[in-house]
């Protein structure tokens, strides 16, 4: 699976502006491993990146572990609550790695169904490093995402203290939640409705194991772009009928989350959702910015060191966004009436069946 297309031109422009910024702020250092980085403290991370690629991501693949590492960073960070901090003094530490350190507690939360696969996968790799759980979880997410063609190169800030306690339950959105409930939860963690939508670009590299346990590994899109496919008229359930949190999907082998669909249709989010379609530079920059915020939630960023240059540079994804075969604009459930819907070509041939990941 891939984050849909980032044009090569955009990649080059971004790379040029990033290196210009780095040159202006710091003098590069060469680590004993030969890697070059803006800050000597980041040298300790290059061997950890190699360890992650070899032992967790099957040699730098955008596979299930990479997807799950990204989901884990969200489920770790979203345990943060502004309201809980101010009123009840029950807050999670945010992006602190508590989901890994206290995995025996947090994997039992309903919204964390299936996440024990990735905490079990990360524990033996984590044990070989000197990182805190927070740095490990959020570095793994950045590195795993970088293995997916067309993904942005996520920021990585280094130096989170160890987590103090497990996050409280019921802070992670569920696919059965209403838009109002989901947006309220994001707002309580400090995110606008637009940032919540931007974070859902992640569902372009996502699949479900536990929504319908009869069809593990069922993806949310056909490797083009989740923002387009969630709008297509639903026709079928890919597995054992209708399960909680699932609505009709347009394609055999594809699952549509109820939460993605209702967010795509709601007046508070529909136009921003539509703006993401066939707008690669925009989708990636919005996702990157929202992830940068998510991955330091609850942290004192003045004490963290920017080690973003240890994150591998993702490959661009060069295919154009297209409607899956047999679909066209007439199949789109347009919910934004203020903006024109983009013109998108259709893949030739009969409607596809999407293979599991
Ligand atoms: C409205 C908020 C969200 C809801 C309700 C939601 C719900 C879900 C559900 C139900 C699954 C499938 C789990 C399974 O059956 O295995 C899933 C997968 C996934 N989600 Fe979300 N999600 C949300 C937001 C996010 C965000 C903000 C991110 C990351 C920034 C994210 C990243 C992922 C990824 C990468 C997967 C695939 C995991 C894998 O393939 O192992 N999700 N999500
Ligand atoms: C962890 O720290 C110890 C003590 O400082 C050091 O000997 C060891 O090489 C470090 N391990 C890694 C993987 O960085
Ligand atoms: C299929 O779904 C039904 C209704 O949700 C459920 O009762 C049944 O156990 C499921 N079958 C399997 C094999 O999971």
Short mmCIF file of C-alpha atoms and ligand atoms in Angstrom, two decimals:
data_model
loop_
_atom_site.label_atom_id
_atom_site.label_comp_id
_atom_site.label_asym_id
_atom_site.label_seq_id
_atom_site.Cartn_x
_atom_site.Cartn_y
_atom_site.Cartn_z
CA UNK A 1 0.00 0.00 0.00
CA UNK A 2 1.15 3.51 -0.54
CA UNK A 3 0.28 7.02 0.33
CA UNK A 4 -1.08 8.27 -2.95
CA UNK A 5 1.16 10.11 -5.31
CA UNK A 6 3.62 12.79 -4.36
CA UNK A 7 4.98 14.37 -7.50
CA UNK A 8 8.74 14.25 -7.86
CA UNK A 9 8.79 18.02 -8.23
CA UNK A 10 7.22 18.51 -4.83
CA UNK A 11 9.67 16.05 -3.30
CA UNK A 12 12.63 17.93 -4.69
CA UNK A 13 11.26 21.32 -3.60
CA UNK A 14 10.62 20.04 -0.06
CA UNK A 15 14.05 18.44 0.20
CA UNK A 16 15.70 21.65 -0.93
CA UNK A 17 13.83 23.79 1.59
CA UNK A 18 14.51 21.29 4.41
CA UNK A 19 18.24 21.25 3.81
CA UNK A 20 18.29 25.04 3.56
CA UNK A 21 16.61 25.26 6.99
CA UNK A 22 18.99 22.73 8.53
CA UNK A 23 22.01 24.59 7.18
CA UNK A 24 20.76 27.85 8.63
CA UNK A 25 20.19 26.48 12.15
CA UNK A 26 22.94 23.94 12.82
CA UNK A 27 26.33 22.73 11.70
CA UNK A 28 26.08 19.13 10.50
CA UNK A 29 28.05 16.49 12.42
CA UNK A 30 29.33 13.19 11.08
CA UNK A 31 28.57 10.26 13.42
CA UNK A 32 30.95 7.31 13.98
CA UNK A 33 28.56 5.31 11.77
CA UNK A 34 29.27 7.75 8.92
CA UNK A 35 25.76 9.26 8.99
CA UNK A 36 25.43 13.02 8.88
CA UNK A 37 22.97 14.76 11.21
CA UNK A 38 22.26 18.25 12.50
CA UNK A 39 22.86 17.32 16.15
CA UNK A 40 25.41 14.91 17.66
CA UNK A 41 22.78 13.57 20.09
CA UNK A 42 20.92 12.11 17.11
CA UNK A 43 23.85 9.79 16.23
CA UNK A 44 22.56 7.24 18.78
CA UNK A 45 19.41 6.82 16.69
CA UNK A 46 20.89 5.58 13.39
CA UNK A 47 21.60 2.08 14.79
CA UNK A 48 18.04 2.01 16.17
CA UNK A 49 16.63 2.89 12.74
CA UNK A 50 18.61 -0.04 11.26
CA UNK A 51 17.36 -2.34 14.04
CA UNK A 52 13.75 -1.32 13.36
CA UNK A 53 14.12 -1.89 9.62
CA UNK A 54 15.76 -5.31 10.09
CA UNK A 55 13.81 -6.73 13.01
CA UNK A 56 10.39 -5.04 12.91
CA UNK A 57 9.74 -3.91 9.34
CA UNK A 58 11.02 -7.00 7.43
CA UNK A 59 13.77 -5.00 5.73
CA UNK A 60 12.18 -1.56 5.33
CA UNK A 61 8.75 -2.69 4.08
CA UNK A 62 5.48 -0.77 4.15
CA UNK A 63 3.77 -3.86 5.54
CA UNK A 64 1.45 -4.67 8.41
CA UNK A 65 4.05 -3.76 11.07
CA UNK A 66 4.63 -0.33 9.51
CA UNK A 67 0.87 0.33 9.40
CA UNK A 68 0.43 -0.88 12.95
CA UNK A 69 3.35 1.21 14.22
CA UNK A 70 1.59 4.31 12.87
CA UNK A 71 -1.71 3.32 14.48
CA UNK A 72 0.18 2.69 17.74
CA UNK A 73 1.59 6.22 17.78
CA UNK A 74 -1.97 7.60 17.51
CA UNK A 75 -3.36 5.31 20.22
CA UNK A 76 -0.44 6.22 22.48
CA UNK A 77 -0.67 9.99 21.99
CA UNK A 78 -4.45 10.45 22.00
CA UNK A 79 -4.56 9.36 25.66
CA UNK A 80 -3.93 13.03 26.37
CA UNK A 81 -6.80 15.22 27.65
CA UNK A 82 -6.81 18.98 28.18
CA UNK A 83 -10.15 18.75 29.97
CA UNK A 84 -9.02 15.86 32.16
CA UNK A 85 -5.85 17.74 33.07
CA UNK A 86 -7.66 20.90 34.06
CA UNK A 87 -10.70 19.43 35.78
CA UNK A 88 -10.17 15.88 36.88
CA UNK A 89 -6.39 15.51 36.96
CA UNK A 90 -6.74 12.21 35.11
CA UNK A 91 -4.69 12.58 32.00
CA UNK A 92 -2.57 10.32 29.95
CA UNK A 93 0.94 11.51 29.32
CA UNK A 94 0.18 11.85 25.61
CA UNK A 95 2.98 10.76 23.27
CA UNK A 96 4.90 9.09 26.09
CA UNK A 97 5.07 5.44 25.04
CA UNK A 98 2.75 4.35 27.85
CA UNK A 99 0.97 2.06 25.38
CA UNK A 100 4.23 0.06 25.07
CA UNK A 101 5.54 0.36 28.62
CA UNK A 102 2.12 -0.44 30.13
CA UNK A 103 0.92 -2.61 27.27
CA UNK A 104 -0.53 -5.16 29.71
CA UNK A 105 -3.04 -2.46 30.78
CA UNK A 106 -3.64 -0.46 27.59
CA UNK A 107 -3.98 -3.36 25.12
CA UNK A 108 -7.03 -4.48 27.11
CA UNK A 109 -8.94 -1.29 26.21
CA UNK A 110 -11.69 -2.03 23.66
CA UNK A 111 -10.43 0.57 21.16
CA UNK A 112 -6.99 -1.12 21.20
CA UNK A 113 -8.34 -4.38 19.75
CA UNK A 114 -5.57 -6.13 17.81
CA UNK A 115 -2.90 -3.68 18.86
CA UNK A 116 -1.18 -6.34 20.99
CA UNK A 117 0.31 -7.70 17.74
CA UNK A 118 2.46 -4.58 17.35
CA UNK A 119 3.26 -4.11 21.05
CA UNK A 120 4.35 -7.78 21.12
CA UNK A 121 6.42 -7.12 17.99
CA UNK A 122 8.02 -3.98 19.40
CA UNK A 123 8.93 -5.23 22.89
CA UNK A 124 11.95 -7.41 21.90
CA UNK A 125 13.31 -4.66 19.61
CA UNK A 126 12.71 -1.96 22.23
CA UNK A 127 14.63 -4.07 24.76
CA UNK A 128 17.75 -3.88 22.57
CA UNK A 129 17.81 -0.07 22.68
CA UNK A 130 18.46 2.57 25.31
CA UNK A 131 15.48 4.63 24.21
CA UNK A 132 12.51 5.54 26.39
CA UNK A 133 9.24 3.91 25.36
CA UNK A 134 7.96 7.25 24.04
CA UNK A 135 10.95 7.86 21.80
CA UNK A 136 10.82 4.25 20.60
CA UNK A 137 7.09 4.21 19.73
CA UNK A 138 7.23 7.53 17.88
CA UNK A 139 10.51 6.80 16.09
CA UNK A 140 9.08 3.45 14.96
CA UNK A 141 6.01 5.23 13.57
CA UNK A 142 8.12 7.74 11.65
CA UNK A 143 10.41 5.04 10.24
CA UNK A 144 7.54 2.66 9.38
CA UNK A 145 5.62 5.44 7.62
CA UNK A 146 8.76 6.39 5.68
CA UNK A 147 8.73 2.87 4.19
CA UNK A 148 5.46 3.72 2.41
CA UNK A 149 5.94 5.32 -1.03
CA UNK A 150 4.46 8.81 -1.25
CA UNK A 151 4.29 9.31 2.52
CA UNK A 152 5.76 12.49 3.98
CA UNK A 153 9.03 12.28 5.91
CA UNK A 154 7.67 12.72 9.44
CA UNK A 155 9.37 14.87 12.03
CA UNK A 156 11.09 13.06 14.93
CA UNK A 157 11.77 14.83 18.20
CA UNK A 158 14.11 12.98 20.62
CA UNK A 159 14.23 12.98 24.42
CA UNK A 160 10.83 12.06 25.88
CA UNK A 161 11.06 11.05 29.56
CA UNK A 162 9.79 7.59 30.54
CA UNK A 163 5.98 7.36 30.90
CA UNK A 164 4.67 7.72 34.44
CA UNK A 165 1.49 5.69 34.14
CA UNK A 166 -0.87 3.98 31.72
CA UNK A 167 -3.29 6.25 29.85
CA UNK A 168 -6.90 6.20 31.06
CA UNK A 169 -9.41 4.14 29.06
CA UNK A 170 -12.02 5.66 26.69
CA UNK A 171 -9.80 8.34 25.16
CA UNK A 172 -9.37 6.62 21.76
CA UNK A 173 -12.09 7.25 19.15
CA UNK A 174 -14.12 4.20 18.09
CA UNK A 175 -15.49 3.66 14.56
CA UNK A 176 -19.00 3.49 16.06
CA UNK A 177 -18.71 7.03 17.53
CA UNK A 178 -20.67 9.99 16.12
CA UNK A 179 -18.84 12.84 14.38
CA UNK A 180 -19.67 15.11 17.32
CA UNK A 181 -18.12 12.67 19.77
CA UNK A 182 -15.02 12.13 17.61
CA UNK A 183 -14.44 15.87 17.05
CA UNK A 184 -14.97 16.57 20.76
CA UNK A 185 -12.35 13.97 21.66
CA UNK A 186 -9.88 15.42 19.16
CA UNK A 187 -10.60 18.94 20.47
CA UNK A 188 -9.94 17.75 24.03
CA UNK A 189 -6.53 16.56 22.83
CA UNK A 190 -5.89 19.92 21.10
CA UNK A 191 -6.80 19.11 17.48
CA UNK A 192 -9.11 21.06 15.16
CA UNK A 193 -11.62 19.26 12.91
CA UNK A 194 -9.24 19.89 9.97
CA UNK A 195 -6.33 18.33 11.84
CA UNK A 196 -8.51 15.30 12.66
CA UNK A 197 -9.31 14.89 8.94
CA UNK A 198 -5.65 15.37 8.00
CA UNK A 199 -4.64 12.56 10.38
CA UNK A 200 -7.05 10.22 8.59
CA UNK A 201 -4.70 10.25 5.58
CA UNK A 202 -3.19 7.42 7.66
CA UNK A 203 -6.11 5.22 6.62
CA UNK A 204 -4.59 5.13 3.10
CA UNK A 205 -2.06 2.67 4.57
CA UNK A 206 -4.49 0.88 6.86
CA UNK A 207 -6.33 -2.41 7.10
CA UNK A 208 -8.68 -3.89 9.68
CA UNK A 209 -8.11 -7.15 11.53
CA UNK A 210 -10.71 -7.00 14.27
CA UNK A 211 -13.70 -5.04 12.88
CA UNK A 212 -14.66 -8.26 11.06
CA UNK A 213 -12.52 -11.07 12.40
CA UNK A 214 -13.50 -13.37 9.50
CA UNK A 215 -11.50 -11.19 7.03
CA UNK A 216 -8.28 -10.03 8.73
CA UNK A 217 -6.09 -7.61 6.75
CA UNK A 218 -8.97 -5.96 4.86
CA UNK A 219 -7.77 -2.55 3.60
CA UNK A 220 -9.68 0.74 3.70
CA UNK A 221 -8.80 1.67 0.10
CA UNK A 222 -7.52 0.11 -3.12
CA UNK A 223 -4.08 1.69 -2.90
CA UNK A 224 -5.15 4.95 -4.47
CA UNK A 225 -6.51 7.28 -1.81
CA UNK A 226 -8.83 6.79 1.10
CA UNK A 227 -10.34 10.29 0.74
CA UNK A 228 -11.72 9.41 -2.72
CA UNK A 229 -12.89 5.87 -2.05
CA UNK A 230 -14.77 6.64 1.17
CA UNK A 231 -17.07 8.89 -0.94
CA UNK A 232 -18.02 6.17 -3.46
CA UNK A 233 -21.52 4.70 -3.15
CA UNK A 234 -21.49 1.62 -0.94
CA UNK A 235 -22.60 -1.72 -2.38
CA UNK A 236 -21.50 -4.56 -0.15
CA UNK A 237 -19.96 -5.79 3.08
CA UNK A 238 -16.63 -7.51 2.36
CA UNK A 239 -16.95 -10.26 5.01
CA UNK A 240 -19.50 -11.63 7.45
CA UNK A 241 -22.25 -9.06 6.86
CA UNK A 242 -22.52 -5.79 8.75
CA UNK A 243 -20.30 -5.48 11.82
CA UNK A 244 -20.27 -2.64 14.41
CA UNK A 245 -18.24 0.32 13.08
CA UNK A 246 -18.53 -0.81 9.46
CA UNK A 247 -20.75 0.56 6.66
CA UNK A 248 -21.29 -0.54 3.03
CA UNK A 249 -18.10 -0.59 0.97
CA UNK A 250 -17.83 0.13 -2.77
CA UNK A 251 -15.48 -2.77 -3.56
CA UNK A 252 -15.12 -6.45 -2.76
CA UNK A 253 -12.21 -6.92 -0.36
CA UNK A 254 -12.35 -3.33 0.89
CA UNK A 255 -13.73 -2.19 4.24
CA UNK A 256 -15.29 1.16 4.96
CA UNK A 257 -15.24 2.40 8.53
CA UNK A 258 -18.43 4.09 9.68
CA UNK A 259 -16.34 6.87 11.29
CA UNK A 260 -14.49 7.66 8.04
CA UNK A 261 -17.79 7.78 6.16
CA UNK A 262 -19.69 10.01 8.60
CA UNK A 263 -16.73 12.41 8.82
CA UNK A 264 -16.64 12.58 4.99
CA UNK A 265 -20.35 13.54 4.96
CA UNK A 266 -20.57 15.97 7.89
CA UNK A 267 -20.88 19.71 7.15
CA UNK A 268 -18.06 20.45 9.63
CA UNK A 269 -15.54 18.28 7.77
CA UNK A 270 -16.87 17.45 4.26
CA UNK A 271 -15.15 20.27 2.34
CA UNK A 272 -11.77 19.73 3.94
CA UNK A 273 -12.18 15.99 3.25
CA UNK A 274 -12.89 16.74 -0.42
CA UNK A 275 -9.94 19.15 -0.67
CA UNK A 276 -7.61 16.23 0.11
CA UNK A 277 -8.67 14.38 -3.05
CA UNK A 278 -6.13 14.45 -5.87
CA UNK A 279 -4.22 17.15 -4.00
CA UNK A 280 -1.12 15.28 -2.99
CA UNK A 281 1.09 18.07 -1.80
CA UNK A 282 -1.73 19.40 0.36
CA UNK A 283 -2.65 16.00 1.85
CA UNK A 284 0.96 15.25 2.71
CA UNK A 285 1.79 18.62 4.20
CA UNK A 286 -1.40 18.62 6.30
CA UNK A 287 -0.75 15.05 7.50
CA UNK A 288 2.88 15.83 8.29
CA UNK A 289 1.95 18.91 10.32
CA UNK A 290 -0.77 17.13 12.30
CA UNK A 291 1.53 14.16 12.97
CA UNK A 292 4.27 16.51 14.21
CA UNK A 293 1.79 17.82 16.78
CA UNK A 294 0.45 14.35 17.67
CA UNK A 295 3.88 12.82 18.24
CA UNK A 296 4.85 15.37 20.92
CA UNK A 297 1.46 15.66 22.63
CA UNK A 298 1.93 16.27 26.36
CA UNK A 299 5.72 16.69 25.96
CA UNK A 300 7.83 19.73 26.82
CA UNK A 301 9.19 20.34 23.32
CA UNK A 302 11.82 22.79 24.60
CA UNK A 303 13.59 19.76 26.09
CA UNK A 304 13.44 17.69 22.89
CA UNK A 305 16.06 17.62 20.12
CA UNK A 306 15.00 17.69 16.48
CA UNK A 307 16.34 14.43 15.05
CA UNK A 308 14.10 14.39 11.97
CA UNK A 309 17.11 13.79 9.76
CA UNK A 310 17.45 10.21 11.08
CA UNK A 311 14.09 9.35 9.45
CA UNK A 312 14.56 7.72 6.03
CA UNK A 313 13.37 9.70 3.01
CA UNK A 314 10.22 8.03 1.61
CA UNK A 315 10.10 7.07 -2.05
CA UNK A 316 7.68 9.09 -4.18
CA UNK A 317 4.57 7.32 -5.44
CA UNK A 318 4.18 8.08 -9.12
CA UNK A 319 0.77 6.69 -10.10
CA UNK A 320 -2.03 9.20 -10.71
CA UNK A 321 -5.14 9.15 -8.53
CA UNK A 322 -7.91 7.35 -10.40
CA UNK A 323 -11.36 6.03 -9.73
CA UNK A 324 -11.22 2.26 -9.32
CA UNK A 325 -12.35 0.50 -12.54
CA UNK A 326 -16.09 0.90 -13.27
CA UNK A 327 -16.45 3.97 -10.96
CA UNK A 328 -16.80 7.61 -11.95
CA UNK A 329 -18.00 10.93 -10.63
CA UNK A 330 -21.63 9.73 -10.79
CA UNK A 331 -20.80 7.26 -7.97
CA UNK A 332 -19.46 9.95 -5.63
CA UNK A 333 -21.57 10.91 -2.63
CA UNK A 334 -20.61 14.57 -2.77
CA UNK A 335 -21.14 16.26 0.61
CA UNK A 336 -19.25 19.52 -0.01
CA UNK A 337 -21.34 21.91 -2.05
CA UNK A 338 -19.01 24.93 -1.88
CA UNK A 339 -16.14 23.52 -3.95
CA UNK A 340 -16.05 21.84 -7.38
CA UNK A 341 -15.32 18.10 -7.31
CA UNK A 342 -11.97 17.37 -9.03
CA UNK A 343 -11.89 15.65 -12.43
CA UNK A 344 -10.41 12.19 -12.05
CA UNK A 345 -9.88 9.47 -14.66
CA UNK A 346 -11.05 5.86 -14.21
CA UNK A 347 -8.87 2.74 -14.27
CA UNK A 348 -9.81 0.53 -17.25
CA UNK A 349 -11.50 -2.85 -16.84
CA UNK A 350 -14.02 -4.49 -14.51
CA UNK A 351 -14.48 -3.49 -10.84
CA UNK A 352 -11.53 -4.89 -8.88
CA UNK A 353 -11.50 -7.15 -5.83
CA UNK A 354 -9.02 -5.74 -3.33
CA UNK A 355 -6.61 -8.34 -1.93
CA UNK A 356 -5.94 -8.49 1.83
CA UNK A 357 -2.67 -6.95 3.04
C1 LIG B 1 -11.72 8.98 14.00
C2 LIG B 1 -10.63 8.44 14.45
C3 LIG B 1 -10.23 7.02 14.13
C4 LIG B 1 -10.94 5.87 14.24
C5 LIG B 1 -12.38 5.70 14.73
C6 LIG B 1 -10.08 4.80 13.76
C7 LIG B 1 -10.43 3.47 13.72
C8 LIG B 1 -9.65 2.46 13.20
C9 LIG B 1 -10.04 1.08 13.13
C10 LIG B 1 -11.35 0.50 13.64
C11 LIG B 1 -9.03 0.40 12.55
C12 LIG B 1 -8.97 -1.10 12.26
C13 LIG B 1 -8.44 -1.86 13.44
C14 LIG B 1 -8.51 -3.35 13.16
O1 LIG B 1 -9.62 -3.87 12.97
O2 LIG B 1 -7.45 -3.99 13.09
C15 LIG B 1 -8.00 1.35 12.24
C16 LIG B 1 -6.80 1.03 11.65
C17 LIG B 1 -5.78 1.93 11.49
N1 LIG B 1 -5.76 3.24 11.88
FE1 LIG B 1 -7.34 4.33 12.55
N2 LIG B 1 -8.88 5.32 13.40
C18 LIG B 1 -8.91 6.67 13.62
C19 LIG B 1 -7.89 7.57 13.43
C20 LIG B 1 -6.61 7.20 13.10
C21 LIG B 1 -5.46 8.07 13.15
C22 LIG B 1 -5.52 9.53 13.61
C23 LIG B 1 -4.39 7.36 12.76
C24 LIG B 1 -2.94 7.76 12.62
C25 LIG B 1 -2.52 8.98 12.53
C26 LIG B 1 -4.86 6.03 12.42
C27 LIG B 1 -4.09 5.03 11.89
C28 LIG B 1 -4.54 3.76 11.59
C29 LIG B 1 -3.74 2.77 10.92
C30 LIG B 1 -2.35 2.99 10.35
C31 LIG B 1 -4.51 1.61 10.88
C32 LIG B 1 -4.10 0.26 10.29
C33 LIG B 1 -3.41 -0.57 11.32
C34 LIG B 1 -2.96 -1.90 10.75
O3 LIG B 1 -3.11 -2.13 9.54
O4 LIG B 1 -2.46 -2.70 11.54
N3 LIG B 1 -6.20 5.97 12.66
N4 LIG B 1 -8.40 2.60 12.64
C1 LIG B 2 23.15 1.44 25.85
O1 LIG B 2 23.88 2.11 26.86
C2 LIG B 2 24.97 1.37 27.36
C3 LIG B 2 25.56 2.11 28.54
O2 LIG B 2 25.65 3.48 28.26
C4 LIG B 2 25.98 1.14 26.23
O3 LIG B 2 27.06 0.36 26.69
C5 LIG B 2 25.28 0.40 25.10
O4 LIG B 2 26.15 0.28 23.98
C6 LIG B 2 24.03 1.13 24.66
N1 LIG B 2 23.31 0.30 23.71
C7 LIG B 2 22.81 0.77 22.57
C8 LIG B 2 22.08 -0.22 21.69
O5 LIG B 2 22.89 1.94 22.23
C1 LIG B 3 -20.97 -13.35 11.75
O1 LIG B 3 -21.66 -12.22 12.23
C2 LIG B 3 -22.70 -12.53 13.12
C3 LIG B 3 -23.46 -11.24 13.40
O2 LIG B 3 -22.63 -10.18 13.73
C4 LIG B 3 -22.11 -13.16 14.39
O3 LIG B 3 -23.11 -13.49 15.32
C5 LIG B 3 -21.33 -14.41 13.98
O4 LIG B 3 -20.67 -14.94 15.12
C6 LIG B 3 -20.31 -14.08 12.91
N1 LIG B 3 -19.68 -15.30 12.41
C7 LIG B 3 -18.36 -15.50 12.51
C8 LIG B 3 -17.85 -16.77 11.90
O5 LIG B 3 -17.62 -14.72 13.08
#
